[in-house]
XYZ file of C-alpha atoms in Angstrom:
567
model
C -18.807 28.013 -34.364
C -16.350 27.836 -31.416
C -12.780 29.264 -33.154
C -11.298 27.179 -29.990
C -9.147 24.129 -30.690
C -8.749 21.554 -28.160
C -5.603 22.594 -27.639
C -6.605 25.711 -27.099
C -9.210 24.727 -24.129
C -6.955 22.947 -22.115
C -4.032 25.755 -22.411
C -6.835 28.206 -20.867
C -7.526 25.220 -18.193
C -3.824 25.178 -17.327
C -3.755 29.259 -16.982
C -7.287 28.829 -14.940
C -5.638 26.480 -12.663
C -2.636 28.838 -12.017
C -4.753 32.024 -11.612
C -8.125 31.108 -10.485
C -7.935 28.605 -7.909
C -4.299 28.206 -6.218
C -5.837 29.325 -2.661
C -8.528 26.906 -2.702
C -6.694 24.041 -3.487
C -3.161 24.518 -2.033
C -3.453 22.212 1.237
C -5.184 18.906 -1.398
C -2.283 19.433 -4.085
C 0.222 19.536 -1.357
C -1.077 16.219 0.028
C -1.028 14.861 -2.811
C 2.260 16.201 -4.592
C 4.239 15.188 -1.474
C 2.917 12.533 -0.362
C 1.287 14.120 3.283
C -1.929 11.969 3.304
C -3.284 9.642 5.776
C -6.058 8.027 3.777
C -5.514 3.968 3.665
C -4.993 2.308 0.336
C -6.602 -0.918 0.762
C -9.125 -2.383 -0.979
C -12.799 -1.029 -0.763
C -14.500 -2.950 2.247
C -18.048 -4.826 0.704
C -21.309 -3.265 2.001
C -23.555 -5.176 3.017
C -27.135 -3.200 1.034
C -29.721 -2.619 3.178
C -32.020 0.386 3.393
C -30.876 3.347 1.650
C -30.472 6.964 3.316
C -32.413 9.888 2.243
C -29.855 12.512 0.475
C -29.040 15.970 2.900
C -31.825 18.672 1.323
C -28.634 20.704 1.511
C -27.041 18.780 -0.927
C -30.103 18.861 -3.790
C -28.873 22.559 -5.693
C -25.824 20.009 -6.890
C -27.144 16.845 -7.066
C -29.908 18.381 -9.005
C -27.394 18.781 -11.881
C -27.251 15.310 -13.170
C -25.451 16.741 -16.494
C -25.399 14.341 -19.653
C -21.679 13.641 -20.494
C -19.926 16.544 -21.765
C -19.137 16.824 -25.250
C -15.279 17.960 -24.729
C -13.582 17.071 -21.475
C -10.191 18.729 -19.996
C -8.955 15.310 -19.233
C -5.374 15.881 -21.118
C -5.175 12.388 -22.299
C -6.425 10.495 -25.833
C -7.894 7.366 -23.527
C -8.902 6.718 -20.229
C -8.351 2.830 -18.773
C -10.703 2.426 -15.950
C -9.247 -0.894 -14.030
C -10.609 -2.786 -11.552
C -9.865 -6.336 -9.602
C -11.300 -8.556 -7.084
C -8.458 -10.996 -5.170
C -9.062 -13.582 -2.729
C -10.064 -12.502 1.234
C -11.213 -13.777 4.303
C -12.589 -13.069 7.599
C -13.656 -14.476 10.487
C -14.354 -12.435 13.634
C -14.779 -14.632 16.055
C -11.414 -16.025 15.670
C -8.625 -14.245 13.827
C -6.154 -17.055 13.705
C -8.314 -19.127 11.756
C -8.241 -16.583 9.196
C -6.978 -18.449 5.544
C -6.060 -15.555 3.503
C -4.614 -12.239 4.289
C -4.545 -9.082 3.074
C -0.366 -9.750 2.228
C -1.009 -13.258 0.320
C -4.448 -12.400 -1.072
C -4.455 -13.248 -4.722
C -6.709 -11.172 -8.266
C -9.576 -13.649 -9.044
C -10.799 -10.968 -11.314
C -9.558 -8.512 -13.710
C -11.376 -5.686 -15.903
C -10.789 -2.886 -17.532
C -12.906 -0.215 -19.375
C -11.212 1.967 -22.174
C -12.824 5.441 -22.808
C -11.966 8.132 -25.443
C -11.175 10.593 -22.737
C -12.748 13.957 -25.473
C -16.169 12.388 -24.915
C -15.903 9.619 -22.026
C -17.500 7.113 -25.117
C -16.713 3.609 -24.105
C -14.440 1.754 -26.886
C -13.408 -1.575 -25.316
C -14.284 -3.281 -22.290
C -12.445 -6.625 -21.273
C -13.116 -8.943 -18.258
C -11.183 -11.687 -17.089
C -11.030 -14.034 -14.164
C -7.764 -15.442 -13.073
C -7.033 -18.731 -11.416
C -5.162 -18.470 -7.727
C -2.031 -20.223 -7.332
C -1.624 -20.127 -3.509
C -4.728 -19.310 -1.615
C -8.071 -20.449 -1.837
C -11.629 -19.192 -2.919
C -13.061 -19.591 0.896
C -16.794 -18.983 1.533
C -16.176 -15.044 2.842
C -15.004 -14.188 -0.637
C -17.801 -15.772 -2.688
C -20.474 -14.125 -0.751
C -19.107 -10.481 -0.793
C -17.600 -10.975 -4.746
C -20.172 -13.596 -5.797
C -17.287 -15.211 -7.763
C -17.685 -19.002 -7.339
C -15.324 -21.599 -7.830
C -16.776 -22.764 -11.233
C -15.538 -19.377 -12.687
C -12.148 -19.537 -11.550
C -11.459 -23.331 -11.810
C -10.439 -23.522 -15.271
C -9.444 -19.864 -15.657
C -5.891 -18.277 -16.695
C -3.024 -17.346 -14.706
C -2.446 -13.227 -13.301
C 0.502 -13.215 -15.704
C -1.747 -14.519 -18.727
C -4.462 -11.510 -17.927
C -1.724 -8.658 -17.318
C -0.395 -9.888 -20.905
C -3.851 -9.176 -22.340
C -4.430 -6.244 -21.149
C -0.943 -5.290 -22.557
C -1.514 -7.094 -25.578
C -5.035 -4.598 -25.950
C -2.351 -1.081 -25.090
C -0.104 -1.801 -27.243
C -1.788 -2.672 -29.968
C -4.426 -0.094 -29.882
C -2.883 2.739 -27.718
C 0.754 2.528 -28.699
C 1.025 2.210 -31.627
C -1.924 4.732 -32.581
C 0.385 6.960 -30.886
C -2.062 7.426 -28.354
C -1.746 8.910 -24.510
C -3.210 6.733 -21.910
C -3.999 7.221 -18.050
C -5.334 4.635 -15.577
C -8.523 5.298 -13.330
C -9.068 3.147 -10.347
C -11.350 3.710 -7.218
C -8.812 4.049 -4.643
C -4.914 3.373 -4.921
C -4.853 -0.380 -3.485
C -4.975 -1.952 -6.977
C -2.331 -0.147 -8.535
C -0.011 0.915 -5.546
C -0.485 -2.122 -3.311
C -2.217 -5.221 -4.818
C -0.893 -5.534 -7.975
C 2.753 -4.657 -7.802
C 3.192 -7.057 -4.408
C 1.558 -9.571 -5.964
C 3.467 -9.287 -9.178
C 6.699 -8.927 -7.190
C 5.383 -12.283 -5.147
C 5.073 -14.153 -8.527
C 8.586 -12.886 -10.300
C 6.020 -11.361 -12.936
C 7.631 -8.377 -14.583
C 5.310 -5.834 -15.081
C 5.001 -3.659 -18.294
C 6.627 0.056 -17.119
C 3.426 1.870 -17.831
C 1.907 -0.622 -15.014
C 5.000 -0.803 -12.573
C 5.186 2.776 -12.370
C 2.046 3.928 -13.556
C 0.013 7.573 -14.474
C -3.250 7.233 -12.676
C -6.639 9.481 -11.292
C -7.905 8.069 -7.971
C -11.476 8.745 -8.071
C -11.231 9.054 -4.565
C -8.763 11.829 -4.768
C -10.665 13.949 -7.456
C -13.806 13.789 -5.497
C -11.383 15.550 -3.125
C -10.774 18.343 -5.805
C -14.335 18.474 -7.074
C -15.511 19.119 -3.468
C -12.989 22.119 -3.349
C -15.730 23.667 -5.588
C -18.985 22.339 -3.997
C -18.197 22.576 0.341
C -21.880 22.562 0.708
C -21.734 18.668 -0.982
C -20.880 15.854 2.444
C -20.483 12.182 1.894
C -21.319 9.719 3.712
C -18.213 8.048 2.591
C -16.540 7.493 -1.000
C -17.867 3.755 -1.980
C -19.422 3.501 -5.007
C -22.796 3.148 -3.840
C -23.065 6.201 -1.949
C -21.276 8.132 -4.250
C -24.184 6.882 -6.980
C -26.626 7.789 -4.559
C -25.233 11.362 -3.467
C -24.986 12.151 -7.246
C -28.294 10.425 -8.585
C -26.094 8.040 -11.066
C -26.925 4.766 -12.028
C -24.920 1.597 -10.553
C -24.340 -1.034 -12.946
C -26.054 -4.388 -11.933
C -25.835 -7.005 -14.738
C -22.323 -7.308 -15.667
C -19.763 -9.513 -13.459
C -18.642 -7.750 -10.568
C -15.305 -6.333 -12.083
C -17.231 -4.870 -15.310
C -20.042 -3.267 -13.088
C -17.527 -1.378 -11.089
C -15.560 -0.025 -13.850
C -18.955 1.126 -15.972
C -20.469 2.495 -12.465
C -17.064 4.067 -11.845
C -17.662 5.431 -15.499
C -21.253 6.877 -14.843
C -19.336 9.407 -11.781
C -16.570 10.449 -14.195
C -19.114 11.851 -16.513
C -20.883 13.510 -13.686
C -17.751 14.724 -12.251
C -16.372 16.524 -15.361
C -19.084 17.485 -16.846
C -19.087 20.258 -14.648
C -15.770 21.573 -16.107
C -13.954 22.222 -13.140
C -10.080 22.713 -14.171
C -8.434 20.758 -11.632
C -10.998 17.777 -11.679
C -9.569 14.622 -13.779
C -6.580 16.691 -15.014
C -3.638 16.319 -13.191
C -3.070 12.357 -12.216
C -0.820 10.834 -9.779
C 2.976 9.896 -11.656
C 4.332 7.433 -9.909
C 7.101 7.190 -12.783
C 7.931 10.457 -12.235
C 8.133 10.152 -8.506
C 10.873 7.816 -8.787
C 12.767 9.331 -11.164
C 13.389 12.417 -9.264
C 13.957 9.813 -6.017
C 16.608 8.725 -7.942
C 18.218 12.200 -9.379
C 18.628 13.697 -6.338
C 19.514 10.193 -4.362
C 16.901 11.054 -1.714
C 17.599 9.111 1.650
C 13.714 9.801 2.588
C 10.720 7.528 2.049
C 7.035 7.974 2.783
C 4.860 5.579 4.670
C 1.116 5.475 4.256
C -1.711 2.923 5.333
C 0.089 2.753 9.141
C -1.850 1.258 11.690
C -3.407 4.379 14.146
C -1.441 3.237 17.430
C 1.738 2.009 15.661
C 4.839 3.116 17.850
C 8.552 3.551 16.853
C 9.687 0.333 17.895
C 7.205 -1.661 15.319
C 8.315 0.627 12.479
C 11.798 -0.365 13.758
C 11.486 -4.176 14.288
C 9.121 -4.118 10.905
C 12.791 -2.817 8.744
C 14.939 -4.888 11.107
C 13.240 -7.921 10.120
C 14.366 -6.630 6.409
C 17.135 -5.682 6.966
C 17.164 -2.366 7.161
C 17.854 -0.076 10.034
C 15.657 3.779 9.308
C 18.049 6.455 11.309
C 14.763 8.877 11.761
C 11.101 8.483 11.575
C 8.359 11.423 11.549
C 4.520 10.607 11.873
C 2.072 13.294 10.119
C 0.363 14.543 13.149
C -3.143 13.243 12.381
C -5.627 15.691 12.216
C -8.630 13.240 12.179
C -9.046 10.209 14.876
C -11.708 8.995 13.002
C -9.234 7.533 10.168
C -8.090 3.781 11.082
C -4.293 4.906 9.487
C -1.494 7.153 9.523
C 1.203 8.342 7.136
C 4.868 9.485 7.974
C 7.963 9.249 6.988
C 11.565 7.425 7.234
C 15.249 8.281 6.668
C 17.734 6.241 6.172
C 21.732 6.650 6.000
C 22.229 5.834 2.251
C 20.047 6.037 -1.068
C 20.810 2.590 -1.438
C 18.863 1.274 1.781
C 16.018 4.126 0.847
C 15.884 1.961 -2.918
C 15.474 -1.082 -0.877
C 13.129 0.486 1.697
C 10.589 0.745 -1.466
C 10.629 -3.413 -2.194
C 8.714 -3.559 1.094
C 5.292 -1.942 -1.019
C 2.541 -4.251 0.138
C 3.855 -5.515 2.997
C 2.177 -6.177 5.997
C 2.563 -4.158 9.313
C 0.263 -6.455 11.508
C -2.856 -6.759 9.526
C -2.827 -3.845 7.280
C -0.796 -3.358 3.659
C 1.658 -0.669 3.713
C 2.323 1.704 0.701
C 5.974 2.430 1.024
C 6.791 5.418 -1.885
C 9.363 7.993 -2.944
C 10.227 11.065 -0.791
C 12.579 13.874 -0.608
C 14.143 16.148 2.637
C 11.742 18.866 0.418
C 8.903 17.387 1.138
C 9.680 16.901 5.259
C 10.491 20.829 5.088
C 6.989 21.481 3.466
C 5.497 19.147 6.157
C 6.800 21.372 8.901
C 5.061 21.459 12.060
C 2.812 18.752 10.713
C 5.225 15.903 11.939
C 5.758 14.550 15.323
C 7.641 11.682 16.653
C 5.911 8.050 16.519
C 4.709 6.650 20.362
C 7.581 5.193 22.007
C 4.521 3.088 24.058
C 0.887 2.406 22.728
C -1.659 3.153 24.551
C -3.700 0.258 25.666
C -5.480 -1.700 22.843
C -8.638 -3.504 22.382
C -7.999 -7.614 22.589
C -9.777 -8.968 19.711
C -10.179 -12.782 20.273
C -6.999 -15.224 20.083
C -4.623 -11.538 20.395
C -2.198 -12.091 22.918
C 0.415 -9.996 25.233
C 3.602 -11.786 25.591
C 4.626 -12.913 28.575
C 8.439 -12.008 28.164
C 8.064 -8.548 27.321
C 4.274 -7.380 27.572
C 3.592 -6.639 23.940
C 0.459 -7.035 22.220
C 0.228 -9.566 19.190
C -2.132 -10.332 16.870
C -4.010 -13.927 17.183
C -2.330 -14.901 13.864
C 1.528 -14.330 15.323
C 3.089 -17.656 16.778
C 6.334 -15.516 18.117
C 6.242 -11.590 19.776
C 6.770 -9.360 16.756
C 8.636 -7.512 19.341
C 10.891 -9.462 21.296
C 10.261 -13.197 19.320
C 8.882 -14.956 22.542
C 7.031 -17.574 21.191
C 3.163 -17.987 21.537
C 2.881 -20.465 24.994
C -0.296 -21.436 24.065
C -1.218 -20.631 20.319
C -4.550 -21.418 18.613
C -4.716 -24.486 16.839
C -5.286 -22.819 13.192
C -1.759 -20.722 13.649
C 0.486 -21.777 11.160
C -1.578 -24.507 10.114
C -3.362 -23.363 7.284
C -2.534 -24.973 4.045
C -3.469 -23.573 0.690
C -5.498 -25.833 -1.195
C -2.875 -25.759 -4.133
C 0.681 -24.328 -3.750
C 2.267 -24.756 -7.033
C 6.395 -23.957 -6.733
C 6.926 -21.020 -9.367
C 10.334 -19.798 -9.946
C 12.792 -18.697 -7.060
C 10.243 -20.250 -4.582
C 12.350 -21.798 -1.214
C 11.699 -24.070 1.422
C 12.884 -22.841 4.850
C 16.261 -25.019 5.469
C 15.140 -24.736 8.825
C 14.357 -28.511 9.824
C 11.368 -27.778 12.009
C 9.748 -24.963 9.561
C 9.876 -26.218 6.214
C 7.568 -23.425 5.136
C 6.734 -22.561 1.615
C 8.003 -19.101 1.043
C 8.131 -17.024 -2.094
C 10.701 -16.142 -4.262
C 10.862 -12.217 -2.980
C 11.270 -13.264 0.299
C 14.770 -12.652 2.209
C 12.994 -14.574 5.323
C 11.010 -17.350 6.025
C 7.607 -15.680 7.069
C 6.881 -18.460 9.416
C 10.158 -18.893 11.750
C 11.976 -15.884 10.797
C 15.111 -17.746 9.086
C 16.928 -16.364 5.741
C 17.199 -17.653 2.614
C 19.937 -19.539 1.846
C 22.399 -17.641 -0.188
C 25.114 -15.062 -0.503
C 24.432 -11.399 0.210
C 24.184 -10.162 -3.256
C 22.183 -7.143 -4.869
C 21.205 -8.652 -8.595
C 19.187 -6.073 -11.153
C 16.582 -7.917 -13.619
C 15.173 -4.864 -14.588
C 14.101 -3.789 -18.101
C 12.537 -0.305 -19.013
C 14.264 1.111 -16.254
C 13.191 -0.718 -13.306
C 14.762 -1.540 -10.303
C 14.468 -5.049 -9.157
C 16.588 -5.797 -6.067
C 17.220 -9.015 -4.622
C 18.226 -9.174 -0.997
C 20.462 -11.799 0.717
C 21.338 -12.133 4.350
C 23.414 -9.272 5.410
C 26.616 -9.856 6.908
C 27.046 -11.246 10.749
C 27.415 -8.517 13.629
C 30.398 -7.216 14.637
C 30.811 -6.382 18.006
C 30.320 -7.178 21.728
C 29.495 -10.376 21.962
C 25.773 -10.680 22.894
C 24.104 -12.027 26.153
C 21.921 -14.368 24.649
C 22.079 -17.440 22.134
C 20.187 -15.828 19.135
C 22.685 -13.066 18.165
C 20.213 -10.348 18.357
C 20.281 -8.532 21.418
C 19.799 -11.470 23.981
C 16.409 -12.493 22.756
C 15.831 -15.902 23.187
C 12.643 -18.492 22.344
C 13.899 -20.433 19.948
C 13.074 -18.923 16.374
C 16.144 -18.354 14.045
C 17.353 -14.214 14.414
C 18.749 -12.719 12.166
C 21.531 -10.687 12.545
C 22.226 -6.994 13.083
C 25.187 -5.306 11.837
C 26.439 -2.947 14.891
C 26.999 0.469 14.066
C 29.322 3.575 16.596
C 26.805 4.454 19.370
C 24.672 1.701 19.353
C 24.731 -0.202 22.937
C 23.527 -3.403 24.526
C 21.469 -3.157 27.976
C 23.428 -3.160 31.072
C 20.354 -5.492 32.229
C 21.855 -8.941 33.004
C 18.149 -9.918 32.773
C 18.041 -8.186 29.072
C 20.746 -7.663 26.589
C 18.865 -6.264 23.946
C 21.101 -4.597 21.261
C 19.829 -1.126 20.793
C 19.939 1.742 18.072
C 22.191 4.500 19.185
C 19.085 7.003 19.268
C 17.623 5.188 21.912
C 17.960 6.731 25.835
C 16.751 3.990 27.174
C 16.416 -0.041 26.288
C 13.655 -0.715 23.633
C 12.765 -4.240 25.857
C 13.057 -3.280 29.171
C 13.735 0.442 29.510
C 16.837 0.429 31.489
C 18.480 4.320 30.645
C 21.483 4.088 28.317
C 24.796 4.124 30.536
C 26.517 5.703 28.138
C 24.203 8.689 26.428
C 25.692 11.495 24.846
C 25.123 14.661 24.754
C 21.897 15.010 22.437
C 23.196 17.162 19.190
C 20.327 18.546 16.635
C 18.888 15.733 13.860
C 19.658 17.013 10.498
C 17.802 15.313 7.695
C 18.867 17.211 4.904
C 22.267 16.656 3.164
């Protein structure tokens, strides 16, 4: 009879970790501890099945091991909740403007979650649930790669209604048993991205467990398991191939939520049940993360999910447009082109505009969600000589149809911008679906606006400090209110005051740009200069040698003194 407790296991796990395997795993726990990665957290593209690939001979001394489940795990949790969602999506193409729902208004449809007993991986509860959109529709694209149809979703609940069962199901069966609980999702969009933007979109307050949540990323751990196994390649990390690399069953007669969380199951049992310490043992604590963001009042946030060719003045027109103004950004030096993203990170002159830096989670940077997250000046020191300055220029980029370059200043948009996300220049000849789209139900929840402006009128929501169509702010004072509970920091953003100043050299108040859409304004700061160009007048950061519209060299530069970013 084994004379070990369980407690007893996972203290020798712990010491195993610390002894055994510290040089083999350094470089993975660093990327993940600080935040250096560069994988994107979006949601798992649908593959299309066809023909399946033979498995790398290679590969077979491993695969070979299809282990039953093990009959004590390390995991050092009572439950496990695997979690997964489906939301509204669209593509088309052909032509990108015509798109109807984007990755930054996409919407759950589905939510399910699988609890395990985390000793022995047993299933206890499984829960599926599909949830009504409010603001976008079900359009033909989503059906065919979700196969939810609109008969399912038509008289279904609301997201808040499913987030309180699942709540309802924790607290009444975790919580009070006194249990310990950790989330397990297949990537980081649903927990990271999706469902705190959404949530945020909908003034649904999140239970703290969710809004700052303990979680495994399968992803990540088949990182960590392939620490141990470097003769093992993928072909990538989708369910499907994973199932086929590891000779697991994928679950096929369940909705689409429930097979992915019982598939997702079937690798978790094949993962652990090789016993590797550092596999499904130490999870990703986003709570703790933000805590220590807020001890030490870091000034530094991390940026992952960037577009590849994303240059310095994006980031810097992407936190203008919110209000914020970053004082120095670092990209980590990518060490694989094939990856469509980047990660880096951003300092800013207070703790208080690093707190609001993080209410831009989810947001959009053209078409791609960006996980903004809690950093420290520790972290950038660790990074080292991994981190190089963003492109002041992109290189030149691929036109996709309906993308155009602005005639005022040469930059290149995205089919589904009406105005420059660069200088504002309006679109002189935009597609016919920009701006057009409306969903086909739009209900007003609470602290919804319409833009005052009289030729916009646009439905925003309530966490919006701008109109996302025309760029004007919500009416209101400048205030900063907190609504949080548990802990949480909610902030609410108003206009920030007018600029102080020279007086610009165009009507807009920002920098001479001109076009017609409603600026907002910039606050102007010692050092920062407007172009000497009669033709420009752009009002520029003080870090900038030259204008970030038309180039023209700084009249004025000083003397260039060493960047500091620690306090």
């Amino acid at each position: 009879m084994d004379s070990f407790t369980d407690q007893d296991r996972k203290r020798k796990a712990e010491e195993e970790i610390n002894n055994d395997i510290v040089s083999k795993k350094i470089l993975l726990e660093e990327n993940e501890k600080y935040g250096i990665k560069d994988e994107v957290l979006t949601k798992e593209e649908p593959v299309i099945e066809k023909e399946d690939k033979a498995v790398p001979k290679e590969e077979s001394s491993v695969i070979k091991q299809n282990s039953p489940p093990p009959v004590d795990t390390l995991i050092p949790f009572d439950r496990l909740i695997v979690l997964h969602v489906e939301a509204t999506c669209d593509e088309n193409t052909t032509n990108p403007a015509a798109v109807q729902v984007t990755k930054e208004n996409s919407e759950i449809i589905e939510l399910a979650f699988v609890v395990l007993d985390a000793h022995n991986l047993k299933v206890l509860h499984k829960k599926q649930i599909y949830v009504k959109p409010e603001r976008t529709t079900l359009t033909p694209f989503c059906t065919e790669v979700t196969g939810i149809q609109w008969s399912s979703l038509e008289n279904a609940g609301t997201l808040k209604g499913a987030i309180d069962e699942l709540d309802q199901y924790i607290q009444q069966n975790i919580e009070e048993e006194k249990k310990s609980f950790c989330f397990v999702t297949h990537g980081g969009w649903v927990l990271r991205i999706q469902l705190p933007r959404e949530s945020r979109d909908k003034n649904i307050e999140l239970p703290n467990y969710l809004a700052y949540c303990r979680m495994f990323d399968l992803k990540q751990e088949i990182q960590r398991w392939q620490v141990h196994h470097p003769e093992v390649s993928f072909r990538s990390t989708s369910l499907r191939d994973l199932c086929d690399l590891f000779k697991q069953e994928r679950v096929r007669d369940q909705t689409v939520g429930l097979n992915a969380c019982l598939t997702t199951i079937n690798i978790i049992r094949y993962l652990t049940s090789f016993r590797h310490p550092d596999v499904f043992v130490h999870p990703i604590d986003t709570n703790a993360d933000l805590r220590q963001f807020k001890k030490e009042e870091s000034l530094v946030i991390h940026l992952a999910g960037l577009p590849y060719e994303v240059t310095q003045g994006e980031l810097e027109a992407w936190f203008s447009s919110n209000g914020l103004r970053p004082t120095t950004m670092w990209m980590i030096q990518p060490g694989d082109h094939s990856k469509p993203s980047i990660s880096g990170f951003v300092l800013f002159q207070t703790h208080m505009d690093a707190m609001r830096a993080l209410s831009l989670n989810g947001r959009c940077l053209g078409d791609r969600p960006i996980e903004v997250c809690p950093s420290s000046s520790r972290v950038v020191d660790a990074a080292g000589n991994m981190l190089v300055s963003f492109p002041l220029q992109a290189k030149s980029r691929h036109l996709r149809p309906g993308d155009w370059n602005c005639s005022n200043c040469g930059f290149h948009n995205f089919a589904s911008r009406r105005y420059c996300f660069k200088c504002n220049f309006e679109n002189p000849s935009p597609s016919p679906q920009v701006g057009t789209y409306v969903p086909h139900s739009s209900p007003f929840t609470v602290g919804d606006w319409i833009c005052a402006n009289q030729s916009c009128s646009y439905h925003n929501y309530a966490s919006r400090v701008q109109c996302k169509k025309c760029g004007a702010y919500k009416p209101g004072g400048n205030k900063i209110i907190n609504t949080a509970r548990n802990g949480q920091y909610t902030p609410h953003y108003g206009a920030p005051p007018p600029a102080t100043g020279p007086p610009t050299s165009g009507p807009s108040g920002y920098g001479g740009y001109t076009g017609g859409r409603p600026h907002h304004h910039i606050t102007f700061r010692p050092g920062d200069w407007y172009c000497p160009n009669p033709a420009c007048g752009f009002q520029n950061f003080a870090s900038r040698q030259s204008c970030f519209r038309c180039y023209t060299p700084n009249p004025n530069q000083p003397p260039q003194a060493p960047q500091h970013y620690w306090r």
